Structures are given as structure tokens and as C-alpha cells.
């Protein structure tokens, strides 16, 4: 029973991720035309999605206990679909900003309700770590597949037609959740406002070092808006999985983390030294491999510093770090692009070097001290 539920949840997460990331990367160009070709303004408008994901987090635990958990997921999906379809219409600028913010808020609630609640409740106790691992790997795959699908469709259709793909995926994911059986659970009557299922205070050092890792990926996205880059990015994610599976399943994670940092350093060094068209295969592959190795290991860190009853909270904290870092990277890249594209790569190189030094000097030692399950 739990296996079929797990597969359904993975498919729903993949469809939703493809829809959201396809919009995340496609809308800046659409809004750039809408805002008189002002890509920096359009990028800023779209990036408020990352701020929205924090809005409903403190209320999520109360809603998930006060109401049926499946209903919370369904309402979050409904509002994602509503604000997606709203982009079909010519709205004032402030309404675009508000719609994108609320879309992020609905997505944040959706991830807390599905990934940090239903996934745990419907998965066998001994399989929950593996289930979370694959759940968030599906999210990474969607980061490559969403923009890839939007770009391919944009070759043949106008935006007004392309947008029906993410809308259809959101509707399909809503129908899949609708048929999912969720057993009744006795209410616990939690506080209306709390950090449960939302923020894990003891893991703040992990959160504030995960954000710059996903920030490094976000910086690259507006600079490489091509089918080839996202195809290679997907290949890089697959490569990171193969590296982890064949070489690092039972080894100390320091070498894996070093490999991830080196891959991201090479991405920015190559972009600074080689003309852009020649480096797309290398940067996409290396970005996917490096980002995949680092962020998947961070998910394990979050879960290992949490108590048993804090697993959902740890997963939500991880999700917030991943999503907000991506949006901050996109925002920074969009604002800097009109002035000097090379600045983006210099900033990325400086961030990854400083982050690598801080990780090996502080974060890894902190994790070994606070881990509740060993390496």
C-alpha cells in the first residue's frame, strides 16, 4: 500500500516541479517583453516567488492538524493553478508581483503538506529516509526538465499556448492527490502559529550554508537559457547520482563534498576563461553534478541532526533553503545581467570559494558533533 502511495507522491512532486520551474525560468522573458524588454525588472518580479514560500509556513502545522491533510495539499494545488492561469491575462505590474508572491506561498504550503507530512505519514517507518532522499531528487530533476520542456515548446508555440502545459500538469497532479487514500489521524490541537513542520532552529548553520549552494545554481540559470544547458544539467544530476551510488555510499562524506565544490568552482572558472557558446556542455554537466552532490548530502545532514519527531520540520527547512537560494541567485543574475555579465561569474566564484573554506573549517565538524545517527 505504501509503495503505491509513494509512487503517486513522487509523480505529483515531479509534475508540480516541472510546472513551477518551467514558469520560474520562462516568465522572466515573457514579462521582460511586457515590461518594455526590462529583463532585470522581470527577473525581480518572478523572484518574489522565493519570498512567498515562507508566508504560510508558521501556520502549516495548525492547518495540517485542524483540517484533513489531503485537503491542505489540494487547496495549495488549487491556488498554484489559479495564479498560473492568471498570467495569461494582461495585469498591472503590482498584480503580477502579488500573483507571483502568492504562487510561491501556495507552493511552499504544498511542499510542507506533501513532502514533510503526507510523504512521512504514508511511508513505511524504515523507508522514510530513502523516501525523502528520492522525493527531493525528483525536485532537482524538475529544475532541469521544467525549463527544458518550456524551451522546446516555445520553439513551436506562443507563450499563451505554452502556459497550458504547466496548468495541465498542476491539474493532473491535483487529480492524483484526489484519489490518494490518507488514513484518519487523531487531531493534536497544536498552536495556531508555530515553527513545527516549518523551521528547525538547531539546523540554522545548515540552512544558511545551503542557501548559497542553491544560490550558485540560481546564478547560472538566467545566463544559460538554452535547451542544451538544461539537457546537460539533467545529465549532471544523473551523473551525481551515479557517483554517489558507485563510490560514496559507505565512505566519509568529506571527499564527496570536496568533489562537489570543485565541480562548481570549475563551472565559474571555465565561464570566465572560455567564450560562452563553447562551455555550455561542460558548465551544465558540472553544475548538475556539483549541485547534486552537495544538496543531496545536505538533505541527509538535515535529517540526521533532527529528532525523530522533527523529520518533517527538517525536510521543510531543507526545502526553504533550496528554493530561496535558487530565487536569490536568479534575482542577482537578472539584476546584474544588463551591466556586466562577467560580474555574475566573479561573484559565483567568490561565493563558492568562501563557502568551501567555511564548510571544511566549520560546518563538517559541527555536523559530526550534532549528528544523531553517525555518518
mmCIF file of C-alpha atoms in Angstrom:
data_model
loop_
_atom_site.group_PDB
_atom_site.id
_atom_site.type_symbol
_atom_site.label_atom_id
_atom_site.label_comp_id
_atom_site.label_asym_id
_atom_site.label_seq_id
_atom_site.Cartn_x
_atom_site.Cartn_y
_atom_site.Cartn_z
ATOM 1 C CA UNK A 1 0.000 0.000 0.000
ATOM 2 C CA UNK A 2 2.677 2.468 0.999
ATOM 3 C CA UNK A 3 4.651 1.812 -2.197
ATOM 4 C CA UNK A 4 1.803 2.863 -4.482
ATOM 5 C CA UNK A 5 1.238 5.974 -2.336
ATOM 6 C CA UNK A 6 4.950 6.777 -2.510
ATOM 7 C CA UNK A 7 4.975 6.494 -6.321
ATOM 8 C CA UNK A 8 1.918 8.742 -6.543
ATOM 9 C CA UNK A 9 3.579 11.370 -4.340
ATOM 10 C CA UNK A 10 6.761 11.247 -6.448
ATOM 11 C CA UNK A 11 4.788 11.724 -9.669
ATOM 12 C CA UNK A 12 2.823 14.613 -8.148
ATOM 13 C CA UNK A 13 6.047 16.276 -6.993
ATOM 14 C CA UNK A 14 7.636 15.820 -10.426
ATOM 15 C CA UNK A 15 4.642 17.263 -12.287
ATOM 16 C CA UNK A 16 4.373 20.209 -9.901
ATOM 17 C CA UNK A 17 8.112 20.861 -10.033
ATOM 18 C CA UNK A 18 8.173 20.829 -13.841
ATOM 19 C CA UNK A 19 5.245 23.273 -13.855
ATOM 20 C CA UNK A 20 6.752 25.639 -11.287
ATOM 21 C CA UNK A 21 10.335 25.597 -12.595
ATOM 22 C CA UNK A 22 9.161 25.911 -16.164
ATOM 23 C CA UNK A 23 7.330 29.071 -15.139
ATOM 24 C CA UNK A 24 10.197 30.232 -12.950
ATOM 25 C CA UNK A 25 12.575 30.333 -15.897
ATOM 26 C CA UNK A 26 10.182 31.191 -18.717
ATOM 27 C CA UNK A 27 8.203 34.031 -17.165
ATOM 28 C CA UNK A 28 11.142 36.484 -16.917
ATOM 29 C CA UNK A 29 11.399 36.522 -20.692
ATOM 30 C CA UNK A 30 7.654 36.917 -21.131
ATOM 31 C CA UNK A 31 7.463 39.654 -18.530
ATOM 32 C CA UNK A 32 10.617 41.200 -19.984
ATOM 33 C CA UNK A 33 8.682 41.863 -23.156
ATOM 34 C CA UNK A 34 5.744 43.031 -21.083
ATOM 35 C CA UNK A 35 7.933 45.472 -19.140
ATOM 36 C CA UNK A 36 9.470 47.015 -22.274
ATOM 37 C CA UNK A 37 12.274 44.449 -22.534
ATOM 38 C CA UNK A 38 13.409 45.222 -18.968
ATOM 39 C CA UNK A 39 14.769 41.801 -18.025
ATOM 40 C CA UNK A 40 16.112 42.943 -14.652
ATOM 41 C CA UNK A 41 12.657 44.134 -13.525
ATOM 42 C CA UNK A 42 11.068 40.963 -14.851
ATOM 43 C CA UNK A 43 13.609 38.820 -13.007
ATOM 44 C CA UNK A 44 12.898 40.678 -9.790
ATOM 45 C CA UNK A 45 9.146 40.203 -10.255
ATOM 46 C CA UNK A 46 9.481 36.466 -10.764
ATOM 47 C CA UNK A 47 11.934 36.064 -7.888
ATOM 48 C CA UNK A 48 9.370 37.143 -5.296
ATOM 49 C CA UNK A 49 8.241 33.517 -5.626
ATOM 50 C CA UNK A 50 11.138 32.720 -3.268
ATOM 51 C CA UNK A 51 9.858 35.144 -0.643
ATOM 52 C CA UNK A 52 6.334 33.764 -0.876
ATOM 53 C CA UNK A 53 7.330 30.243 0.159
ATOM 54 C CA UNK A 54 7.871 31.466 3.745
ATOM 55 C CA UNK A 55 4.414 33.049 4.126
ATOM 56 C CA UNK A 56 2.246 30.138 5.286
ATOM 57 C CA UNK A 57 4.963 28.047 6.958
ATOM 58 C CA UNK A 58 4.233 29.099 10.553
ATOM 59 C CA UNK A 59 0.542 28.210 10.106
ATOM 60 C CA UNK A 60 1.095 24.911 8.294
ATOM 61 C CA UNK A 61 1.279 22.701 11.382
ATOM 62 C CA UNK A 62 -2.040 24.035 12.689
ATOM 63 C CA UNK A 63 -3.811 23.679 9.338
ATOM 64 C CA UNK A 64 -2.473 20.161 8.800
ATOM 65 C CA UNK A 65 -3.814 19.101 12.169
ATOM 66 C CA UNK A 66 -7.025 21.151 12.221
ATOM 67 C CA UNK A 67 -8.119 20.069 8.721
ATOM 68 C CA UNK A 68 -7.651 16.962 6.620
ATOM 69 C CA UNK A 69 -4.047 16.769 5.466
ATOM 70 C CA UNK A 70 -5.029 15.848 1.923
ATOM 71 C CA UNK A 71 -7.354 18.861 1.785
ATOM 72 C CA UNK A 72 -4.481 21.207 2.621
ATOM 73 C CA UNK A 73 -2.474 19.771 -0.289
ATOM 74 C CA UNK A 74 -5.454 20.105 -2.631
ATOM 75 C CA UNK A 75 -6.105 23.742 -1.705
ATOM 76 C CA UNK A 76 -2.425 24.603 -2.150
ATOM 77 C CA UNK A 77 -2.506 22.992 -5.604
ATOM 78 C CA UNK A 78 -5.690 24.876 -6.477
ATOM 79 C CA UNK A 79 -4.114 28.253 -5.716
ATOM 80 C CA UNK A 80 -0.952 27.371 -7.649
ATOM 81 C CA UNK A 81 -3.155 26.574 -10.640
ATOM 82 C CA UNK A 82 -5.224 29.741 -10.168
ATOM 83 C CA UNK A 83 -2.218 32.079 -10.142
ATOM 84 C CA UNK A 84 -0.627 30.210 -13.029
ATOM 85 C CA UNK A 85 -3.645 30.739 -15.264
ATOM 86 C CA UNK A 86 -3.778 34.388 -14.133
ATOM 87 C CA UNK A 87 -0.532 35.053 -16.021
ATOM 88 C CA UNK A 88 -2.466 34.593 -19.252
ATOM 89 C CA UNK A 89 -4.061 37.984 -18.733
ATOM 90 C CA UNK A 90 -2.554 41.429 -19.070
ATOM 91 C CA UNK A 91 -2.424 42.661 -15.483
ATOM 92 C CA UNK A 92 -0.940 45.755 -13.817
ATOM 93 C CA UNK A 93 2.647 45.317 -12.631
ATOM 94 C CA UNK A 94 1.710 45.191 -8.942
ATOM 95 C CA UNK A 95 -0.766 42.403 -9.645
ATOM 96 C CA UNK A 96 1.921 40.342 -11.397
ATOM 97 C CA UNK A 97 4.140 40.783 -8.352
ATOM 98 C CA UNK A 98 1.318 39.820 -5.972
ATOM 99 C CA UNK A 99 0.340 36.808 -8.089
ATOM 100 C CA UNK A 100 3.899 35.512 -8.205
ATOM 101 C CA UNK A 101 4.278 36.014 -4.448
ATOM 102 C CA UNK A 102 1.060 34.107 -3.724
ATOM 103 C CA UNK A 103 2.064 31.367 -6.141
ATOM 104 C CA UNK A 104 5.233 30.922 -4.078
ATOM 105 C CA UNK A 105 3.187 30.912 -0.857
ATOM 106 C CA UNK A 106 0.920 28.165 -2.219
ATOM 107 C CA UNK A 107 3.947 26.164 -3.409
ATOM 108 C CA UNK A 108 5.629 26.464 -0.007
ATOM 109 C CA UNK A 109 2.496 25.182 1.739
ATOM 110 C CA UNK A 110 2.193 22.396 -0.845
ATOM 111 C CA UNK A 111 5.744 21.198 -0.171
ATOM 112 C CA UNK A 112 5.262 21.252 3.606
ATOM 113 C CA UNK A 113 1.940 19.414 3.355
ATOM 114 C CA UNK A 114 3.090 16.830 0.811
ATOM 115 C CA UNK A 115 6.845 16.353 1.292
ATOM 116 C CA UNK A 116 7.062 16.976 5.035
ATOM 117 C CA UNK A 117 3.726 15.439 6.046
ATOM 118 C CA UNK A 118 1.960 13.032 3.679
ATOM 119 C CA UNK A 119 5.238 11.527 2.463
ATOM 120 C CA UNK A 120 6.190 10.682 6.045
ATOM 121 C CA UNK A 121 2.727 9.547 7.114
ATOM 122 C CA UNK A 122 2.257 7.223 4.127
ATOM 123 C CA UNK A 123 5.763 5.710 4.018
ATOM 124 C CA UNK A 124 6.958 2.693 5.979
ATOM 125 C CA UNK A 125 8.936 3.796 9.058
ATOM 126 C CA UNK A 126 12.196 2.155 7.961
ATOM 127 C CA UNK A 127 11.946 3.630 4.445
ATOM 128 C CA UNK A 128 11.362 7.291 5.324
ATOM 129 C CA UNK A 129 14.942 8.489 4.857
ATOM 130 C CA UNK A 130 15.177 6.852 1.442
ATOM 131 C CA UNK A 131 11.723 8.181 0.533
ATOM 132 C CA UNK A 132 12.746 11.759 1.392
ATOM 133 C CA UNK A 133 16.007 11.319 -0.496
ATOM 134 C CA UNK A 134 14.186 10.410 -3.719
ATOM 135 C CA UNK A 135 11.411 12.925 -3.178
ATOM 136 C CA UNK A 136 13.871 15.819 -3.246
ATOM 137 C CA UNK A 137 15.868 14.273 -6.066
ATOM 138 C CA UNK A 138 12.684 14.439 -8.135
ATOM 139 C CA UNK A 139 12.599 18.173 -7.329
ATOM 140 C CA UNK A 140 16.139 18.576 -8.708
ATOM 141 C CA UNK A 141 15.239 16.693 -11.862
ATOM 142 C CA UNK A 142 12.272 19.033 -12.290
ATOM 143 C CA UNK A 143 14.629 22.030 -12.155
ATOM 144 C CA UNK A 144 16.169 20.801 -15.409
ATOM 145 C CA UNK A 145 13.099 19.243 -17.026
ATOM 146 C CA UNK A 146 10.723 22.175 -16.404
ATOM 147 C CA UNK A 147 12.696 24.848 -18.292
ATOM 148 C CA UNK A 148 13.704 22.243 -20.891
ATOM 149 C CA UNK A 149 10.055 21.476 -21.664
ATOM 150 C CA UNK A 150 9.139 25.180 -21.779
ATOM 151 C CA UNK A 151 12.036 25.998 -24.111
ATOM 152 C CA UNK A 152 11.215 23.185 -26.520
ATOM 153 C CA UNK A 153 7.556 24.191 -26.650
ATOM 154 C CA UNK A 154 8.495 27.850 -27.138
ATOM 155 C CA UNK A 155 10.137 26.833 -30.406
ATOM 156 C CA UNK A 156 6.725 25.905 -31.803
ATOM 157 C CA UNK A 157 4.090 27.794 -29.795
ATOM 158 C CA UNK A 158 3.433 31.233 -28.323
ATOM 159 C CA UNK A 159 3.577 31.752 -24.559
ATOM 160 C CA UNK A 160 -0.229 31.811 -24.345
ATOM 161 C CA UNK A 161 -0.218 28.195 -25.555
ATOM 162 C CA UNK A 162 2.890 27.066 -23.669
ATOM 163 C CA UNK A 163 1.432 28.090 -20.323
ATOM 164 C CA UNK A 164 -1.272 25.464 -20.643
ATOM 165 C CA UNK A 165 1.389 22.769 -20.173
ATOM 166 C CA UNK A 166 2.200 23.722 -16.548
ATOM 167 C CA UNK A 167 -1.502 24.391 -15.929
ATOM 168 C CA UNK A 168 -2.348 20.903 -17.216
ATOM 169 C CA UNK A 169 0.368 19.334 -15.081
ATOM 170 C CA UNK A 170 -0.930 21.094 -11.976
ATOM 171 C CA UNK A 171 -4.443 19.879 -12.752
ATOM 172 C CA UNK A 172 -3.212 16.313 -13.277
ATOM 173 C CA UNK A 173 -1.266 16.386 -10.011
ATOM 174 C CA UNK A 174 -4.434 17.655 -8.265
ATOM 175 C CA UNK A 175 -6.393 14.687 -9.636
ATOM 176 C CA UNK A 176 -3.703 12.253 -8.473
ATOM 177 C CA UNK A 177 -3.813 13.609 -4.918
ATOM 178 C CA UNK A 178 -7.604 13.476 -5.008
ATOM 179 C CA UNK A 179 -7.552 9.681 -5.404
ATOM 180 C CA UNK A 180 -4.819 9.190 -2.771
ATOM 181 C CA UNK A 181 -6.047 7.423 0.380
ATOM 182 C CA UNK A 182 -4.859 9.106 3.583
ATOM 183 C CA UNK A 183 -5.766 7.311 6.855
ATOM 184 C CA UNK A 184 -7.504 9.282 9.598
ATOM 185 C CA UNK A 185 -5.299 10.638 12.356
ATOM 186 C CA UNK A 186 -6.479 11.907 15.737
ATOM 187 C CA UNK A 187 -6.012 15.726 15.963
ATOM 188 C CA UNK A 188 -3.375 17.012 18.397
ATOM 189 C CA UNK A 189 -4.673 20.597 18.652
ATOM 190 C CA UNK A 190 -1.377 22.454 18.135
ATOM 191 C CA UNK A 191 -0.899 26.222 18.401
ATOM 192 C CA UNK A 192 -2.128 28.364 15.541
ATOM 193 C CA UNK A 193 1.373 29.775 14.991
ATOM 194 C CA UNK A 194 4.455 27.575 15.467
ATOM 195 C CA UNK A 195 7.737 26.516 13.895
ATOM 196 C CA UNK A 196 6.749 22.835 13.752
ATOM 197 C CA UNK A 197 6.919 21.392 10.204
ATOM 198 C CA UNK A 198 8.473 24.687 9.107
ATOM 199 C CA UNK A 199 11.783 25.670 10.676
ATOM 200 C CA UNK A 200 14.388 23.646 12.604
ATOM 201 C CA UNK A 201 16.362 26.144 14.760
ATOM 202 C CA UNK A 202 19.211 23.776 15.583
ATOM 203 C CA UNK A 203 19.957 23.325 11.867
ATOM 204 C CA UNK A 204 20.351 27.030 11.074
ATOM 205 C CA UNK A 205 24.026 26.630 10.182
ATOM 206 C CA UNK A 206 22.988 24.051 7.590
ATOM 207 C CA UNK A 207 20.232 26.316 6.259
ATOM 208 C CA UNK A 208 22.495 29.352 5.896
ATOM 209 C CA UNK A 209 25.128 27.335 4.045
ATOM 210 C CA UNK A 210 22.609 25.501 1.851
ATOM 211 C CA UNK A 211 21.167 28.825 0.611
ATOM 212 C CA UNK A 212 24.463 29.896 -1.044
ATOM 213 C CA UNK A 213 24.846 26.458 -2.664
ATOM 214 C CA UNK A 214 21.478 26.747 -4.414
ATOM 215 C CA UNK A 215 22.260 30.444 -4.979
ATOM 216 C CA UNK A 216 25.236 29.324 -7.082
ATOM 217 C CA UNK A 217 22.901 27.257 -9.270
ATOM 218 C CA UNK A 218 20.383 30.097 -9.465
ATOM 219 C CA UNK A 219 23.060 32.496 -10.721
ATOM 220 C CA UNK A 220 23.627 30.280 -13.753
ATOM 221 C CA UNK A 221 20.015 29.830 -14.822
ATOM 222 C CA UNK A 222 19.263 33.229 -16.459
ATOM 223 C CA UNK A 223 22.733 33.205 -18.062
ATOM 224 C CA UNK A 224 22.226 29.867 -19.819
ATOM 225 C CA UNK A 225 18.678 29.845 -21.067
ATOM 226 C CA UNK A 226 19.086 27.201 -23.772
ATOM 227 C CA UNK A 227 17.839 23.689 -24.437
ATOM 228 C CA UNK A 228 21.422 22.433 -24.443
ATOM 229 C CA UNK A 229 22.256 23.801 -20.999
ATOM 230 C CA UNK A 230 19.214 22.264 -19.309
ATOM 231 C CA UNK A 231 19.734 18.981 -21.094
ATOM 232 C CA UNK A 232 23.301 18.845 -19.803
ATOM 233 C CA UNK A 233 22.134 20.000 -16.349
ATOM 234 C CA UNK A 234 19.812 17.000 -16.212
ATOM 235 C CA UNK A 235 22.729 14.789 -17.287
ATOM 236 C CA UNK A 236 24.809 16.284 -14.483
ATOM 237 C CA UNK A 237 22.160 15.406 -11.912
ATOM 238 C CA UNK A 238 22.152 11.813 -13.213
ATOM 239 C CA UNK A 239 25.963 11.770 -13.067
ATOM 240 C CA UNK A 240 25.965 12.921 -9.435
ATOM 241 C CA UNK A 241 23.600 10.080 -8.572
ATOM 242 C CA UNK A 242 25.908 7.572 -10.270
ATOM 243 C CA UNK A 243 28.965 8.975 -8.460
ATOM 244 C CA UNK A 244 27.213 8.753 -5.109
ATOM 245 C CA UNK A 245 25.857 5.251 -5.706
ATOM 246 C CA UNK A 246 29.050 3.646 -7.003
ATOM 247 C CA UNK A 247 31.712 5.429 -4.955
ATOM 248 C CA UNK A 248 30.353 7.162 -1.830
ATOM 249 C CA UNK A 249 27.565 5.106 -0.279
ATOM 250 C CA UNK A 250 29.765 3.893 2.590
ATOM 251 C CA UNK A 251 32.563 6.482 2.629
ATOM 252 C CA UNK A 252 33.264 9.654 4.561
ATOM 253 C CA UNK A 253 31.274 12.487 3.003
ATOM 254 C CA UNK A 254 34.205 14.953 3.027
ATOM 255 C CA UNK A 255 35.598 13.662 -0.261
ATOM 256 C CA UNK A 256 32.138 13.777 -1.848
ATOM 257 C CA UNK A 257 31.649 17.375 -0.683
ATOM 258 C CA UNK A 258 35.113 18.320 -1.958
ATOM 259 C CA UNK A 259 34.245 16.861 -5.356
ATOM 260 C CA UNK A 260 31.004 18.867 -5.412
ATOM 261 C CA UNK A 261 32.761 22.135 -4.570
ATOM 262 C CA UNK A 262 35.480 21.505 -7.154
ATOM 263 C CA UNK A 263 32.827 20.923 -9.831
ATOM 264 C CA UNK A 264 31.137 24.261 -9.056
ATOM 265 C CA UNK A 265 34.488 26.079 -8.932
ATOM 266 C CA UNK A 266 35.282 24.701 -12.389
ATOM 267 C CA UNK A 267 31.894 25.922 -13.675
ATOM 268 C CA UNK A 268 32.705 29.523 -12.828
ATOM 269 C CA UNK A 269 36.386 29.366 -13.804
ATOM 270 C CA UNK A 270 35.554 27.896 -17.228
ATOM 271 C CA UNK A 271 32.873 30.524 -17.829
ATOM 272 C CA UNK A 272 35.385 33.268 -17.058
ATOM 273 C CA UNK A 273 38.065 31.867 -19.353
ATOM 274 C CA UNK A 274 36.193 30.412 -22.335
ATOM 275 C CA UNK A 275 33.680 32.054 -24.706
ATOM 276 C CA UNK A 276 30.133 31.221 -23.642
ATOM 277 C CA UNK A 277 28.893 29.050 -26.567
ATOM 278 C CA UNK A 278 31.828 26.670 -26.180
ATOM 279 C CA UNK A 279 31.237 25.890 -22.498
ATOM 280 C CA UNK A 280 27.522 25.050 -22.320
ATOM 281 C CA UNK A 281 28.031 21.243 -22.249
ATOM 282 C CA UNK A 282 30.756 21.493 -19.597
ATOM 283 C CA UNK A 283 29.043 24.038 -17.354
ATOM 284 C CA UNK A 284 25.662 22.301 -17.496
ATOM 285 C CA UNK A 285 27.141 18.889 -16.702
ATOM 286 C CA UNK A 286 29.426 20.201 -13.948
ATOM 287 C CA UNK A 287 26.710 22.378 -12.410
ATOM 288 C CA UNK A 288 24.325 19.431 -12.225
ATOM 289 C CA UNK A 289 26.980 17.075 -10.843
ATOM 290 C CA UNK A 290 28.358 19.530 -8.279
ATOM 291 C CA UNK A 291 24.995 20.896 -7.198
ATOM 292 C CA UNK A 292 23.510 17.411 -6.999
ATOM 293 C CA UNK A 293 26.322 16.050 -4.820
ATOM 294 C CA UNK A 294 26.245 18.980 -2.395
ATOM 295 C CA UNK A 295 22.498 19.440 -1.994
ATOM 296 C CA UNK A 296 21.666 15.737 -1.675
ATOM 297 C CA UNK A 297 24.243 15.382 1.080
ATOM 298 C CA UNK A 298 22.801 18.419 2.839
ATOM 299 C CA UNK A 299 19.390 16.749 2.928
ATOM 300 C CA UNK A 300 20.930 13.826 4.822
ATOM 301 C CA UNK A 301 22.584 16.293 7.209
ATOM 302 C CA UNK A 302 19.276 17.984 7.984
ATOM 303 C CA UNK A 303 17.601 14.678 8.800
ATOM 304 C CA UNK A 304 20.488 13.431 10.923
ATOM 305 C CA UNK A 305 20.576 16.439 13.225
ATOM 306 C CA UNK A 306 16.800 16.253 13.825
ATOM 307 C CA UNK A 307 14.998 14.239 16.494
ATOM 308 C CA UNK A 308 12.657 11.504 15.311
ATOM 309 C CA UNK A 309 9.592 13.756 15.677
ATOM 310 C CA UNK A 310 11.351 16.597 13.809
ATOM 311 C CA UNK A 311 11.867 14.811 10.500
ATOM 312 C CA UNK A 312 9.152 16.809 8.728
ATOM 313 C CA UNK A 313 10.479 20.087 10.138
ATOM 314 C CA UNK A 314 13.986 19.216 8.937
ATOM 315 C CA UNK A 315 12.721 18.452 5.439
ATOM 316 C CA UNK A 316 10.807 21.747 5.294
ATOM 317 C CA UNK A 317 13.896 23.681 6.397
ATOM 318 C CA UNK A 318 15.849 21.984 3.638
ATOM 319 C CA UNK A 319 13.161 22.865 1.078
ATOM 320 C CA UNK A 320 13.170 26.519 2.171
ATOM 321 C CA UNK A 321 16.952 26.734 1.787
ATOM 322 C CA UNK A 322 16.897 25.128 -1.667
ATOM 323 C CA UNK A 323 14.054 27.241 -3.065
ATOM 324 C CA UNK A 324 15.049 30.605 -1.591
ATOM 325 C CA UNK A 325 18.667 30.188 -2.700
ATOM 326 C CA UNK A 326 17.601 29.467 -6.278
ATOM 327 C CA UNK A 327 15.379 32.557 -6.376
ATOM 328 C CA UNK A 328 18.062 34.776 -4.831
ATOM 329 C CA UNK A 329 20.531 33.551 -7.443
ATOM 330 C CA UNK A 330 18.088 34.266 -10.258
ATOM 331 C CA UNK A 331 17.388 37.708 -8.833
ATOM 332 C CA UNK A 332 21.079 38.566 -8.548
ATOM 333 C CA UNK A 333 21.846 37.303 -12.032
ATOM 334 C CA UNK A 334 18.874 39.169 -13.569
ATOM 335 C CA UNK A 335 19.834 42.462 -11.902
ATOM 336 C CA UNK A 336 23.493 42.200 -12.926
ATOM 337 C CA UNK A 337 22.988 40.975 -16.489
ATOM 338 C CA UNK A 338 22.322 44.358 -18.131
ATOM 339 C CA UNK A 339 25.543 45.831 -16.728
ATOM 340 C CA UNK A 340 28.282 43.231 -16.905
ATOM 341 C CA UNK A 341 27.646 39.525 -17.382
ATOM 342 C CA UNK A 342 31.145 38.628 -16.202
ATOM 343 C CA UNK A 343 30.373 40.029 -12.754
ATOM 344 C CA UNK A 344 27.934 37.150 -12.286
ATOM 345 C CA UNK A 345 30.742 34.636 -12.694
ATOM 346 C CA UNK A 346 33.154 36.551 -10.461
ATOM 347 C CA UNK A 347 30.527 36.696 -7.710
ATOM 348 C CA UNK A 348 29.791 32.987 -8.121
ATOM 349 C CA UNK A 349 33.486 32.081 -7.943
ATOM 350 C CA UNK A 350 33.997 34.167 -4.800
ATOM 351 C CA UNK A 351 30.929 32.637 -3.112
ATOM 352 C CA UNK A 352 31.863 29.032 -3.860
ATOM 353 C CA UNK A 353 35.468 29.505 -2.683
ATOM 354 C CA UNK A 354 34.429 31.147 0.583
ATOM 355 C CA UNK A 355 31.708 28.563 1.122
ATOM 356 C CA UNK A 356 34.087 25.645 0.555
ATOM 357 C CA UNK A 357 36.566 27.048 3.097
ATOM 358 C CA UNK A 358 33.803 27.664 5.662
ATOM 359 C CA UNK A 359 32.324 24.199 5.149
ATOM 360 C CA UNK A 360 35.561 22.329 5.819
ATOM 361 C CA UNK A 361 36.621 24.675 8.612
ATOM 362 C CA UNK A 362 33.317 24.772 10.481
ATOM 363 C CA UNK A 363 30.238 23.036 9.068
ATOM 364 C CA UNK A 364 31.539 19.476 8.714
ATOM 365 C CA UNK A 365 32.926 19.470 12.253
ATOM 366 C CA UNK A 366 29.640 20.893 13.550
ATOM 367 C CA UNK A 367 27.701 18.138 11.811
ATOM 368 C CA UNK A 368 29.862 15.372 13.272
ATOM 369 C CA UNK A 369 29.249 16.824 16.734
ATOM 370 C CA UNK A 370 25.484 17.208 16.367
ATOM 371 C CA UNK A 371 24.590 14.201 14.223
ATOM 372 C CA UNK A 372 22.234 11.785 15.979
ATOM 373 C CA UNK A 373 22.833 8.834 13.658
ATOM 374 C CA UNK A 374 26.519 8.965 12.843
ATOM 375 C CA UNK A 375 27.927 9.095 9.326
#
